[in-house]
mmCIF file of C-alpha atoms and ligand atoms in Angstrom:
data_model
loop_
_atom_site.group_PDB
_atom_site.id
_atom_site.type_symbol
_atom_site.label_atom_id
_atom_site.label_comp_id
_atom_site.label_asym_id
_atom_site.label_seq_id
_atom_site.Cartn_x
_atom_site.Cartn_y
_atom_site.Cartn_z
ATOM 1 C CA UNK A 10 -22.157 -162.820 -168.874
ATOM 2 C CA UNK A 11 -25.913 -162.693 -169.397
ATOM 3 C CA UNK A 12 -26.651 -161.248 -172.974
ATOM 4 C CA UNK A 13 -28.844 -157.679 -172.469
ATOM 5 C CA UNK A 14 -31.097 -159.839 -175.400
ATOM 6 C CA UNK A 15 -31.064 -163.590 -176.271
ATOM 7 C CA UNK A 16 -33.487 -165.444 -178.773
ATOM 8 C CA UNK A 17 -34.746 -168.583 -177.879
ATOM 9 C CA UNK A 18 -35.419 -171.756 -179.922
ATOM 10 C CA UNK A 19 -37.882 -174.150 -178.438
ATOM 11 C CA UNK A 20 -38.114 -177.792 -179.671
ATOM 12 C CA UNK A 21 -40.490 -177.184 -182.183
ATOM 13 C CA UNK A 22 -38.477 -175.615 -184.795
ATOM 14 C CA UNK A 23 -36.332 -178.817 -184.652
ATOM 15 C CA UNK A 24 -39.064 -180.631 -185.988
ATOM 16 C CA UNK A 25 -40.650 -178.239 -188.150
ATOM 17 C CA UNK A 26 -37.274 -177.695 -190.012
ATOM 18 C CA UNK A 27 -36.673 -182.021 -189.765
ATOM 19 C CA UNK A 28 -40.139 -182.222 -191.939
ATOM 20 C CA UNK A 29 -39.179 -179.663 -194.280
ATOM 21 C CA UNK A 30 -35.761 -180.982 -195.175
ATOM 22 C CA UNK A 31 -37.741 -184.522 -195.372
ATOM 23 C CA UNK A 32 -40.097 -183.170 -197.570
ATOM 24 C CA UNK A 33 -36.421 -181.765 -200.284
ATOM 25 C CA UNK A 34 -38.654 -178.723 -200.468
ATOM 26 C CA UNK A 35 -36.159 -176.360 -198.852
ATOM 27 C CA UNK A 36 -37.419 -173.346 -200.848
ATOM 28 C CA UNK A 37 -40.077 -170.321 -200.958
ATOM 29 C CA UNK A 38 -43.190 -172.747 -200.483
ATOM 30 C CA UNK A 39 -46.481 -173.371 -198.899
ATOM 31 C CA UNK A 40 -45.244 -172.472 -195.002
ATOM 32 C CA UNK A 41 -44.069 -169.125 -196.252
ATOM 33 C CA UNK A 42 -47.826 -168.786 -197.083
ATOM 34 C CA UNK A 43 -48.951 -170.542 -193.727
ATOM 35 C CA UNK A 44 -46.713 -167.959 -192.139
ATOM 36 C CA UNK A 45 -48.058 -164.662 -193.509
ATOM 37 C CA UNK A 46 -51.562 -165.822 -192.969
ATOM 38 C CA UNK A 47 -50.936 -166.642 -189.544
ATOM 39 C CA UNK A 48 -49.736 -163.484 -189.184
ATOM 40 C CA UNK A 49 -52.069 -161.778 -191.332
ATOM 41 C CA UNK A 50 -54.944 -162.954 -189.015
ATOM 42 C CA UNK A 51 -52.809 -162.515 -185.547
ATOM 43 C CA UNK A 52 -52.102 -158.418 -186.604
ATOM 44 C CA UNK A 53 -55.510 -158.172 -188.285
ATOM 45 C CA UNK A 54 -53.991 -156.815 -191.030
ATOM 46 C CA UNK A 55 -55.773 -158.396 -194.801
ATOM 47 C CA UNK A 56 -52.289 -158.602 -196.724
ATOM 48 C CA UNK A 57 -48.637 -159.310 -195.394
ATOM 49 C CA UNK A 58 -45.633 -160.659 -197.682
ATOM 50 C CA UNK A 59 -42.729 -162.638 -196.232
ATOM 51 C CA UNK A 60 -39.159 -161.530 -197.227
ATOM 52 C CA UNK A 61 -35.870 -162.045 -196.183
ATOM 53 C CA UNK A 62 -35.206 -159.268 -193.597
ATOM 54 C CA UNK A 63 -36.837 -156.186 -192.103
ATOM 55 C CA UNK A 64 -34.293 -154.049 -194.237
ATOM 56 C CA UNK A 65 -35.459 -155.743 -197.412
ATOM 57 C CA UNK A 66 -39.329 -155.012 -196.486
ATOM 58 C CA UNK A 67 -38.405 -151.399 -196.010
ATOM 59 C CA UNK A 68 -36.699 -150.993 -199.550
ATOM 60 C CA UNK A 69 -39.768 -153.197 -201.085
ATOM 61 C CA UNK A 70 -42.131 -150.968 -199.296
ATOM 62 C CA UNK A 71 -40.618 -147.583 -201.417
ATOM 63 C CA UNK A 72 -39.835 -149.513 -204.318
ATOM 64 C CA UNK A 73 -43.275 -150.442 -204.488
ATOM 65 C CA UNK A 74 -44.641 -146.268 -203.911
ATOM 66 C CA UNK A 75 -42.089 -145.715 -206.574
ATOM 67 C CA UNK A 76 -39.780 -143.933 -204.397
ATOM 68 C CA UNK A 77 -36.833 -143.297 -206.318
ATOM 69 C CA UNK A 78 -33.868 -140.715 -207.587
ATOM 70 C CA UNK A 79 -34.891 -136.975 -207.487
ATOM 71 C CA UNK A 80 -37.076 -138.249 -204.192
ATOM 72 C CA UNK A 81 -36.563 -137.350 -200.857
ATOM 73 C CA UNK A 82 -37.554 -139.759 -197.390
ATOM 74 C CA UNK A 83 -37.654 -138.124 -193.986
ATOM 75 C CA UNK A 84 -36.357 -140.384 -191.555
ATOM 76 C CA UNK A 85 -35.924 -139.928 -187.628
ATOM 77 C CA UNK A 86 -32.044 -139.432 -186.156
ATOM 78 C CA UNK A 87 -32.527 -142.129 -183.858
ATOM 79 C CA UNK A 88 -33.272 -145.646 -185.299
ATOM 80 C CA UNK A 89 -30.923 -148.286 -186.687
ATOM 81 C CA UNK A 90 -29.394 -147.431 -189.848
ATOM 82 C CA UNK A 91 -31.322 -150.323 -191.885
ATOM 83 C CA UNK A 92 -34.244 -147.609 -192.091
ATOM 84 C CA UNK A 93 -32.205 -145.189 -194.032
ATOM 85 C CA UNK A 94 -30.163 -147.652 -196.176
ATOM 86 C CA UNK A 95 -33.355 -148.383 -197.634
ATOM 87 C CA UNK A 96 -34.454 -145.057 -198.700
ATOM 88 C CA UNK A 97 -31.086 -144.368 -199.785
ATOM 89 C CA UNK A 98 -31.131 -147.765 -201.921
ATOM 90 C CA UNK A 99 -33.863 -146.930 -203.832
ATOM 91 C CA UNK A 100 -31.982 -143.497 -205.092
ATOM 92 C CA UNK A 101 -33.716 -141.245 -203.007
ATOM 93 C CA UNK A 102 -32.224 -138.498 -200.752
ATOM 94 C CA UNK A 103 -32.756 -139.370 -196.723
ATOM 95 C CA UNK A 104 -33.528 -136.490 -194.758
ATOM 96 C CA UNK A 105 -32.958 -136.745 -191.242
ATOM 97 C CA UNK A 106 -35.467 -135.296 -188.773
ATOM 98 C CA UNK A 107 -35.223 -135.098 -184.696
ATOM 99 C CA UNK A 108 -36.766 -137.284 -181.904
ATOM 100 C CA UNK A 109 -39.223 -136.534 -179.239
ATOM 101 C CA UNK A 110 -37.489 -136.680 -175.851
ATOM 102 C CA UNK A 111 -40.195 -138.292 -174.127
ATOM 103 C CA UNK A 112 -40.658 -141.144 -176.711
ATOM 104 C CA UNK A 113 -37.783 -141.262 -178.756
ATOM 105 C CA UNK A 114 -39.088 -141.823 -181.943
ATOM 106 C CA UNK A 115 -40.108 -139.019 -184.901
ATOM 107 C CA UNK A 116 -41.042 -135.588 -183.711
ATOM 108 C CA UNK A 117 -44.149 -134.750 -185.711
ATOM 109 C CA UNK A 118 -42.499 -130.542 -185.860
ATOM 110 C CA UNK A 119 -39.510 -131.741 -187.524
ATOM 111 C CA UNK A 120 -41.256 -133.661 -190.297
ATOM 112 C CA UNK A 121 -43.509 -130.835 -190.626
ATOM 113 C CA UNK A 122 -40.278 -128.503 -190.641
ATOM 114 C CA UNK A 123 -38.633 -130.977 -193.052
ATOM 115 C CA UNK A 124 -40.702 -130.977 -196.206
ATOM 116 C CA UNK A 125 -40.242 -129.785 -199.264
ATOM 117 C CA UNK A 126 -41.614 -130.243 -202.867
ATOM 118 C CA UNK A 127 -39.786 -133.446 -203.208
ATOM 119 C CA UNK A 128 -40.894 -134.934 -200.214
ATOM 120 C CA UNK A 129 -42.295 -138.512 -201.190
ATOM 121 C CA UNK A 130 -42.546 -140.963 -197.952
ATOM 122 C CA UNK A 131 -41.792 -140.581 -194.101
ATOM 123 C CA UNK A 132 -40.109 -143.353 -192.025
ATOM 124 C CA UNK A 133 -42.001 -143.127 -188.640
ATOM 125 C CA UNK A 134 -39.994 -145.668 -186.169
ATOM 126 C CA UNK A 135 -41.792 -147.469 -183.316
ATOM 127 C CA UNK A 136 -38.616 -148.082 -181.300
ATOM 128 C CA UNK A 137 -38.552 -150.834 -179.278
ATOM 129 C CA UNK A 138 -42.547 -151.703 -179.730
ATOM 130 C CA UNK A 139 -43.229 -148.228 -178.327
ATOM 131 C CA UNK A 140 -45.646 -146.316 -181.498
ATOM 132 C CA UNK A 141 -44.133 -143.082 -182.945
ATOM 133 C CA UNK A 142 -46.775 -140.093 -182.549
ATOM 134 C CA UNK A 143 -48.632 -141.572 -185.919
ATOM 135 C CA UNK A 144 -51.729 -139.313 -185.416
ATOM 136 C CA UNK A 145 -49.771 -136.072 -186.076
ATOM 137 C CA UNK A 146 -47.747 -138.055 -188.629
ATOM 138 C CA UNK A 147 -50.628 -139.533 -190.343
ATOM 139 C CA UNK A 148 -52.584 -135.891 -190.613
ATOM 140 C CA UNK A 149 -50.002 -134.350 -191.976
ATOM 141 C CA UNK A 150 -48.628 -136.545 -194.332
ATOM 142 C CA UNK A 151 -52.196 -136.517 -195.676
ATOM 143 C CA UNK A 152 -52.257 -132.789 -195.859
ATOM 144 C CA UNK A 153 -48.907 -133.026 -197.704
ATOM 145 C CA UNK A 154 -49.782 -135.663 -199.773
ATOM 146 C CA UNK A 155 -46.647 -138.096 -198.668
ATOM 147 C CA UNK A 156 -46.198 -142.041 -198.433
ATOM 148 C CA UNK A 157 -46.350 -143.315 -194.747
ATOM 149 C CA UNK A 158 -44.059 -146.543 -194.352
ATOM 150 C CA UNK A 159 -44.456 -147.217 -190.673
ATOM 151 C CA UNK A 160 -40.982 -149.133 -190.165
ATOM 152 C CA UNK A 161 -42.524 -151.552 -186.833
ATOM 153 C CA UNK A 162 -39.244 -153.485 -186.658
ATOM 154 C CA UNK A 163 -38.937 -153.549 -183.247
ATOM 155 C CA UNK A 164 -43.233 -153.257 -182.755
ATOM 156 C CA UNK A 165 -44.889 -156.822 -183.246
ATOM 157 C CA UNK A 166 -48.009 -157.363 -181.713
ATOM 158 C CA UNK A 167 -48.168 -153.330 -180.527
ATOM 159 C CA UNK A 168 -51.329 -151.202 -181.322
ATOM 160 C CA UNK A 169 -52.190 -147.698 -181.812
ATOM 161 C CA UNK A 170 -56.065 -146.911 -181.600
ATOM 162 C CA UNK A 171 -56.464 -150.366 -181.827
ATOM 163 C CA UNK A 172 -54.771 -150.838 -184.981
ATOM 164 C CA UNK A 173 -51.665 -153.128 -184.926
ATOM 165 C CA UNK A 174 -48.318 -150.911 -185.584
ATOM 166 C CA UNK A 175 -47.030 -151.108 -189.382
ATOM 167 C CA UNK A 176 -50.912 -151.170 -190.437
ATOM 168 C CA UNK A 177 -51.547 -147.310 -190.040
ATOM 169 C CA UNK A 178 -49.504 -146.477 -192.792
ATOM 170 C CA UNK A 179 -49.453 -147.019 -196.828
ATOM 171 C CA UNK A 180 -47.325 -150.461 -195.587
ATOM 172 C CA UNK A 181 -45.416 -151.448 -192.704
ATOM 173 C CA UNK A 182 -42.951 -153.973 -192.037
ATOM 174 C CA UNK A 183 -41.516 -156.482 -189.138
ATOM 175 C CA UNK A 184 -38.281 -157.742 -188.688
ATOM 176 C CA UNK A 185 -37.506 -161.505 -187.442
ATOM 177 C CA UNK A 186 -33.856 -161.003 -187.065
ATOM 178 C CA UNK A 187 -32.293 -162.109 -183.924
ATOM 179 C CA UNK A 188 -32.945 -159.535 -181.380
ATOM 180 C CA UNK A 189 -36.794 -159.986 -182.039
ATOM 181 C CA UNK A 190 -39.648 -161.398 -180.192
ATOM 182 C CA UNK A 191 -39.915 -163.554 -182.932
ATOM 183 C CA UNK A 192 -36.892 -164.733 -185.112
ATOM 184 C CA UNK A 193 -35.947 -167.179 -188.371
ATOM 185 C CA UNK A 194 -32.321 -165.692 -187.841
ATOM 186 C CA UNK A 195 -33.063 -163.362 -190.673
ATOM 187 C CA UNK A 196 -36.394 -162.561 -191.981
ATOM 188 C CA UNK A 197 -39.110 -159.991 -192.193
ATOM 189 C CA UNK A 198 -42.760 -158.750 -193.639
ATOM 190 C CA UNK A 199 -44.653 -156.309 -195.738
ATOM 191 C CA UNK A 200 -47.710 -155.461 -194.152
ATOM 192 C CA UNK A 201 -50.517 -153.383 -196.039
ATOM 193 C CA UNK A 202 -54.502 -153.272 -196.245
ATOM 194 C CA UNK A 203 -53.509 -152.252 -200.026
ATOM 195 C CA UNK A 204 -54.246 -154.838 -202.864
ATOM 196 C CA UNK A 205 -52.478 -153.055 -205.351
ATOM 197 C CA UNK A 206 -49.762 -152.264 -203.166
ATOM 198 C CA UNK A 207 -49.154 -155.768 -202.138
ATOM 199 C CA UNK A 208 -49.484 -156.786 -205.592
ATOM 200 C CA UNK A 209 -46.373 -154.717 -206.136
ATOM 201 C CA UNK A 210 -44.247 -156.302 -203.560
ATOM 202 C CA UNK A 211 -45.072 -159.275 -204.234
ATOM 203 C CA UNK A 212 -44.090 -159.148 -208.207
ATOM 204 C CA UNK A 213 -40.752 -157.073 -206.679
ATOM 205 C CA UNK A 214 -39.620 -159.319 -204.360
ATOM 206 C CA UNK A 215 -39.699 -161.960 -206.953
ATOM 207 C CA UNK A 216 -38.266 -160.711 -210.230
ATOM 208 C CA UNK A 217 -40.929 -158.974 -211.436
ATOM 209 C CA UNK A 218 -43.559 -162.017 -212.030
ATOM 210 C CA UNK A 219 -46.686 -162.000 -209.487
ATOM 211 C CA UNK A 220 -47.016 -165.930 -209.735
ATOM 212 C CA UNK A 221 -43.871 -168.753 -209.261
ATOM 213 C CA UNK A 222 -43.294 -172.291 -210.254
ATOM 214 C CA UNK A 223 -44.964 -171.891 -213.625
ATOM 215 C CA UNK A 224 -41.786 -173.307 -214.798
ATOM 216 C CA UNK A 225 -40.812 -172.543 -218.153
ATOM 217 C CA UNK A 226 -43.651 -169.994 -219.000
ATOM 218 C CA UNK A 227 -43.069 -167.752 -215.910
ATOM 219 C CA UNK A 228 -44.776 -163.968 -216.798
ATOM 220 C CA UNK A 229 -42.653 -161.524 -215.862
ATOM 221 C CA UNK A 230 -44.379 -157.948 -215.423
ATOM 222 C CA UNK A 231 -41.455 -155.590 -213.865
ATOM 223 C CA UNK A 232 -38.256 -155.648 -212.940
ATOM 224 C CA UNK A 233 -37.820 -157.182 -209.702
ATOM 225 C CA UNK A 234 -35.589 -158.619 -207.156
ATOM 226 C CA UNK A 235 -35.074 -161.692 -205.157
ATOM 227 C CA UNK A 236 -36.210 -161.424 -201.749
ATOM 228 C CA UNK A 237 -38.062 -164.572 -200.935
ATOM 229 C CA UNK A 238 -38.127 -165.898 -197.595
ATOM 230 C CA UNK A 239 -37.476 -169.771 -197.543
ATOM 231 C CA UNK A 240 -39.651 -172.743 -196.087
ATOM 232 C CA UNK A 241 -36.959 -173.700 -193.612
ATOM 233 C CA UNK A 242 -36.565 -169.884 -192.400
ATOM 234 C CA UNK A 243 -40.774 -170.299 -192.496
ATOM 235 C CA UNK A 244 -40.401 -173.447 -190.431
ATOM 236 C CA UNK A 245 -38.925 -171.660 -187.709
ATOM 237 C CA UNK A 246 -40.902 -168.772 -188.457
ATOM 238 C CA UNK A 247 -44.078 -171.303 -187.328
ATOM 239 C CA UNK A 248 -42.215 -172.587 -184.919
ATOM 240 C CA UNK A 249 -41.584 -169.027 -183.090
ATOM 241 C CA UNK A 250 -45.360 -168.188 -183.449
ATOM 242 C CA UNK A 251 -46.379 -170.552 -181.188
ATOM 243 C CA UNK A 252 -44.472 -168.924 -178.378
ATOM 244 C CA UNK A 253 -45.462 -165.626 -179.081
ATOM 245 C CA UNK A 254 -47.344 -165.066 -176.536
ATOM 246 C CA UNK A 255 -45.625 -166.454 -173.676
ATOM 247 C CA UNK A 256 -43.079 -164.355 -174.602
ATOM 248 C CA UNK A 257 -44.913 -160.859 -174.750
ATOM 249 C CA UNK A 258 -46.145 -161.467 -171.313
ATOM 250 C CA UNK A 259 -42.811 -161.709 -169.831
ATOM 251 C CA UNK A 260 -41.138 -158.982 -171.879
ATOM 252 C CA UNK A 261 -44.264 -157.176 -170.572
ATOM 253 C CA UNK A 262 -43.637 -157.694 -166.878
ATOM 254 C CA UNK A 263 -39.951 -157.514 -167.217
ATOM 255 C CA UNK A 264 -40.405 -153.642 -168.365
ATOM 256 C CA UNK A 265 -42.912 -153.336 -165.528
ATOM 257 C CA UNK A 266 -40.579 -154.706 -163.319
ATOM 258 C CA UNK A 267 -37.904 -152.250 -164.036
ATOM 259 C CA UNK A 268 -40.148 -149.425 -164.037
ATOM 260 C CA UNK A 269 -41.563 -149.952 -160.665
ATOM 261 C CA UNK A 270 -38.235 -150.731 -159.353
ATOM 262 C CA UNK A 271 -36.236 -147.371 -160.398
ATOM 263 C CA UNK A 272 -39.537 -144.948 -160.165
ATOM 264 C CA UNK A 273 -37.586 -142.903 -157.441
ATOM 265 C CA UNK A 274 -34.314 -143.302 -158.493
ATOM 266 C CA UNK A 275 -33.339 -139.518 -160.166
ATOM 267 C CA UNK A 276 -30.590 -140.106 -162.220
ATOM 268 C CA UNK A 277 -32.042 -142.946 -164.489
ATOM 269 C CA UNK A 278 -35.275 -142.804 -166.298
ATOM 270 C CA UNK A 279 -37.037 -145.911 -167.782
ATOM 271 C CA UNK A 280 -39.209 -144.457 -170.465
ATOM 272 C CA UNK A 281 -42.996 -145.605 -170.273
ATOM 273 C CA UNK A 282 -44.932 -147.493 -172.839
ATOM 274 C CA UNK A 283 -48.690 -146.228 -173.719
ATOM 275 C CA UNK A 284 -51.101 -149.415 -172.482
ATOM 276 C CA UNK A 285 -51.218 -150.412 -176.153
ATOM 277 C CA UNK A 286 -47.156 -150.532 -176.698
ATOM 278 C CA UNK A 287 -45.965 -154.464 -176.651
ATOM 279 C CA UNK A 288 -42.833 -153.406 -174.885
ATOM 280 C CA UNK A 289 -39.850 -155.476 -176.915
ATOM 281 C CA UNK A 290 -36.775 -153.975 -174.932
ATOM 282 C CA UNK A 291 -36.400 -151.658 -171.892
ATOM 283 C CA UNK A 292 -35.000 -147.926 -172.722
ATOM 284 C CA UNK A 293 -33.677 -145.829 -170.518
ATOM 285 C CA UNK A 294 -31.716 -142.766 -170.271
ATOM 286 C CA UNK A 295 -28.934 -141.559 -167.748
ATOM 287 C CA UNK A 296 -25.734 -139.240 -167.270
ATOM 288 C CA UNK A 297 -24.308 -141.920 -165.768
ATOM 289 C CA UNK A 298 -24.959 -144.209 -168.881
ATOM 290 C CA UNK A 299 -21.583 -146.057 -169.273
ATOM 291 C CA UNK A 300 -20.769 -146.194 -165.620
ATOM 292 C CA UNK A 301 -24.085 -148.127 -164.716
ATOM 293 C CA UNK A 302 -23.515 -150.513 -168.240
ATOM 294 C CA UNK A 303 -19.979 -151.198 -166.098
ATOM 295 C CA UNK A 304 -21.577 -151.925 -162.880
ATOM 296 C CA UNK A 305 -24.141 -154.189 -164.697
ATOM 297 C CA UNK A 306 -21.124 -155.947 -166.760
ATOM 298 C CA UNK A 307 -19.333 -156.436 -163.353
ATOM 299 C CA UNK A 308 -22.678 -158.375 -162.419
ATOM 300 C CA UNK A 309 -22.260 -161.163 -165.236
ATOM 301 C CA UNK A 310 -25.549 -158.827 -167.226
ATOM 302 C CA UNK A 311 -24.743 -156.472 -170.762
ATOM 303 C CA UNK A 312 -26.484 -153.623 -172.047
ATOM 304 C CA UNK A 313 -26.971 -152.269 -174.828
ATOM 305 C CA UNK A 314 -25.962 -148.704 -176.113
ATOM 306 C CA UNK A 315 -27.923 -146.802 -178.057
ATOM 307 C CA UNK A 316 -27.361 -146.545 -181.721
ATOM 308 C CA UNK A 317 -24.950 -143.351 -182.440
ATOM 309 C CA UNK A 318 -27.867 -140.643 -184.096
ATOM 310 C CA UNK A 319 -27.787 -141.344 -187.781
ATOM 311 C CA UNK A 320 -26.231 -137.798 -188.431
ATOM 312 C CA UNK A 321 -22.933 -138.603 -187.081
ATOM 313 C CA UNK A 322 -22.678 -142.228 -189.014
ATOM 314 C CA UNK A 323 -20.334 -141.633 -192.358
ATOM 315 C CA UNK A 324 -23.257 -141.640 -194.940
ATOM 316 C CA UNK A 325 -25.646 -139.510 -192.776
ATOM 317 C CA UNK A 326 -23.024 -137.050 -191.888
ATOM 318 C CA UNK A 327 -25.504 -133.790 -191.346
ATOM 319 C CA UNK A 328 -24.873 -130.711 -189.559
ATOM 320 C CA UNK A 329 -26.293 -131.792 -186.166
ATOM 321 C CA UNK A 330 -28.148 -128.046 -185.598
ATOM 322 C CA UNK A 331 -31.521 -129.269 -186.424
ATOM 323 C CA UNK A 332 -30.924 -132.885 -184.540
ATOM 324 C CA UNK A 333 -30.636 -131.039 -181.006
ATOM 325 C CA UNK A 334 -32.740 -134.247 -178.979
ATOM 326 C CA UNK A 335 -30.503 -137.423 -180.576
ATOM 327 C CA UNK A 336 -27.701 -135.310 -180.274
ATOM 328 C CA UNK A 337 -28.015 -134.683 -176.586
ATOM 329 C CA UNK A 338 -30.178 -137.746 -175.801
ATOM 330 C CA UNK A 339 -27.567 -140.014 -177.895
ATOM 331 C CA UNK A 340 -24.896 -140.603 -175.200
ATOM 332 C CA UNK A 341 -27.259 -141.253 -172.456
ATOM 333 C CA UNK A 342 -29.562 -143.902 -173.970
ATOM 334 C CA UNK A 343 -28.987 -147.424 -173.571
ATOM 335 C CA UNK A 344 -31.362 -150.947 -173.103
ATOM 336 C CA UNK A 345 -31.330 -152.211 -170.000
ATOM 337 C CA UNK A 346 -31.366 -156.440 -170.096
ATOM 338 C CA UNK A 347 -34.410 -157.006 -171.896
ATOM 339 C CA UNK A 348 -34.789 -160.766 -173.280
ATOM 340 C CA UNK A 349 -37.729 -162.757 -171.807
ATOM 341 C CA UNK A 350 -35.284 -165.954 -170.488
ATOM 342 C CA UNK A 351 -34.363 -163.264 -167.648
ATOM 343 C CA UNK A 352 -35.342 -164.896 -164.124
ATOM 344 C CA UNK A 353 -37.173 -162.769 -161.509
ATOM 345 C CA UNK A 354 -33.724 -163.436 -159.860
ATOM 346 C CA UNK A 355 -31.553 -161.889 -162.255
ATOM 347 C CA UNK A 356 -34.233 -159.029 -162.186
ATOM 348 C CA UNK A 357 -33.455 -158.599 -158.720
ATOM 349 C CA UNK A 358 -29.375 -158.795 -159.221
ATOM 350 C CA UNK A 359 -29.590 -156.577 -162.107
ATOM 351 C CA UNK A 360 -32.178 -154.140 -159.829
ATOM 352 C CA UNK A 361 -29.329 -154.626 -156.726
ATOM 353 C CA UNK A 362 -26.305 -153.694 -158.880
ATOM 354 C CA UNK A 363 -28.053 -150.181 -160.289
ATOM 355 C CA UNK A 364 -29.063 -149.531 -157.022
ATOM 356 C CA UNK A 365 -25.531 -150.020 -155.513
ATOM 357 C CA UNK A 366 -24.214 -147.686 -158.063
ATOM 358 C CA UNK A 367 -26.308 -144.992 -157.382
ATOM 359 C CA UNK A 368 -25.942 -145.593 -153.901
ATOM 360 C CA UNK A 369 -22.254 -145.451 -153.470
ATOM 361 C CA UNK A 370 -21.000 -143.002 -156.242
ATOM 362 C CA UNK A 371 -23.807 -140.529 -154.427
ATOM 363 C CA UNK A 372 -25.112 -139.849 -158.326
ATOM 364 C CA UNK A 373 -28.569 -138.701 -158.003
ATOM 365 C CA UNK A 374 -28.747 -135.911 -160.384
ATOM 366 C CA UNK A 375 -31.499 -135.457 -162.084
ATOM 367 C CA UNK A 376 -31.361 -136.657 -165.941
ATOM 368 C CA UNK A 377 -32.324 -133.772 -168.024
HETATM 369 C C1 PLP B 578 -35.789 -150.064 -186.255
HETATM 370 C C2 PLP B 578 -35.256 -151.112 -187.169
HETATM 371 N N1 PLP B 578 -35.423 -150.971 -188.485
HETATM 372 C C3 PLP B 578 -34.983 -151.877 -189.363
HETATM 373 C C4 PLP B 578 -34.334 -153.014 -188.931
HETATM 374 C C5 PLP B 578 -33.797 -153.950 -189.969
HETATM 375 O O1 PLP B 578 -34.315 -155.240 -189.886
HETATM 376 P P1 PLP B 578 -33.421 -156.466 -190.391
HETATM 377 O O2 PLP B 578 -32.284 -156.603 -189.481
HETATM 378 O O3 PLP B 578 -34.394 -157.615 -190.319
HETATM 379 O O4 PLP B 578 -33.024 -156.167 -191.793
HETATM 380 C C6 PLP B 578 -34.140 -153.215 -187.548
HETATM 381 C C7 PLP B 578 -33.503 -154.374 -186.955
HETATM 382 O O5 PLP B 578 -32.672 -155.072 -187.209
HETATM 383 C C8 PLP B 578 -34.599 -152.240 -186.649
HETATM 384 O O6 PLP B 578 -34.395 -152.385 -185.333
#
């Protein structure tokens, strides 16, 4: 069975993890720097912080706005849980807002709808490297006077208005966990144009001191954690970069691909991606959700199911009235095989097997 995602390790990481293991300097180090300036200068974006994992960026991204108890976060219905765990970490109340149904990602009514005096930050989601509607989110979180952390998990090298995604807001963050187009295993960033800001995470993802290896007379300013990325996750980190590109292409023509190649079919719908969108994994959305992930299963190829709408997970539970979209959207989403090792051959099996199902079960209605 082919994986619906699959990371890849090339030869280089061997050898980039070999020297650091030869060099017995296995810890936070100088390729954790080489690493956020690489990516600093590939996003255009002036300061970015390594950390451990896209979850831990999120949390360090509040911490640092001083987030905290008596706060509240609006989040969308529809992302992976790791965006609300965060909020909720730091004390603060998550408030769960719906989706658009075109996009998927935050309605820009709903936030609007959602805030209240305690309103501190939004969580805009760009879900899977498409961007959430941040020009409505950006004006009115201005308006409002409310934080912006653009989680761009699933969004690396995707733009809005020529901006890369998780630089529009007060910070933004990437994840490099496994179903990424880059990946250390584990591992994210901080991303923010803020000095001050990136001061903060800094000193908090380090127990509180903004400088380490001082030995003895460390400074320690705050109270802070430890969420340093290592030189051997950097390594591979390094490594990944250099295949970055290769890699966007083909996830690139493997969502063209499926777009072009189930444009008339009615009862599945490949959502687009804006020109700027680096597409990461293929969404779509059908009636006939599970029996097509069957069909594609019975090919040797898995998909992936939607997460379940935050609401219905046990520390989300919400009355589901205001979260209408995820709600009705939720058991009909799924990604379609999306990692960029696919062949144009298994693009045409997995193409072939949709087709067939449609074709035989006579299911053609129209997904509303
Ligand atoms: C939308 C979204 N937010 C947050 C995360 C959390 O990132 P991590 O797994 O690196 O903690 C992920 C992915 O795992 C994600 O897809």
């Amino acid at each position: 069975m082919k994986p619906w995602w699959q990371p890849h390790i090339g030869d280089l990481e061997e050898k980039f993890v070999l020297d650091v293991l030869r060099s017995h300097y296995i810890n936070e180090g100088h390729l954790c720097t080489e690493f956020e300036q690489k990516l600093s200068k590939i996003l255009n974006v002036p300061y970015v912080v390594a950390t451990t994992s896209g979850t831990a960026s999120l949390f360090l991204s509040l911490a640092a706005l001083g987030v905290g108890p008596g706060d509240e976060v609006i989040v969308p219905d529809f992302t992976f849980i790791a965006t609300a765990n965060a909020a909720r970490l730091t004390g603060a109340k998550v408030v769960l807002v719906d989706v658009d149904p075109e996009t998927l990602t935050m309605d820009p009514e709903a936030f609007k709808a959602a805030i209240t005096k305690n309103t501190k930050a939004v969580m805009p989601v760009h879900v899977s490297g498409r961007a959430a509607q941040m020009k409505e989110i950006l004006s009115i979180a201005k308006e409002k006077n409310i934080f912006v952390v653009e989680d761009a998990a699933e969004a690396l090298l995707s733009k809005y208005q020529g901006a890369s995604l998780g630089s529009l807001g007060d910070l933004g963050i990437l994840s490099f966990s496994a179903n990424k187009m880059i990946t250390m295993g584990q591992g994210g960033a901080v991303l923010t144009s803020d000095r001050k800001l990136y001061e903060k995470v800094r000193m908090l993802k380090d127990h509180g001191r903004p400088v380490r290896g001082t030995g003895g007379n460390d400074i320690h300013f705050i109270t802070g954690y430890n969420f340093k990325l290592t030189n051997l996750q950097a390594a591979v980190g390094l490594a990944q970069l250099e295949y970055l590109p290769g890699r966007a292409k083909r996830a690139s023509e493997i969502q063209k691909f499926y777009q072009e190649e189930f444009k008339s079919l009615e009862g599945l719908k490949i959502l687009p991606f804006e020109k700027e969108d680096q597409p990461l994994w293929t969404d779509a959305l059908s009636d006939q959700r599970d029996g097509i992930c069957l069909a594609l299963e019975k090919t040797g190829y898995e998909c992936r199911k939607f997460w379940y709408p935050l609401h219905t997970q046990a520390p989300y539970q919400t009355n589901e009235s205001l979260l209408q979209t995820a709600t009705h959207l939720g058991p009909k989403a799924f990604w379609l095989p999306s990692h960029f090792l696919l062949t144009d051959s298994d693009l045409e099996k997995i193409s072939e097997s949709v087709k067939t199902f449609f074709k035989h079960r006579d299911r053609k209605g129209k997904v509303e």
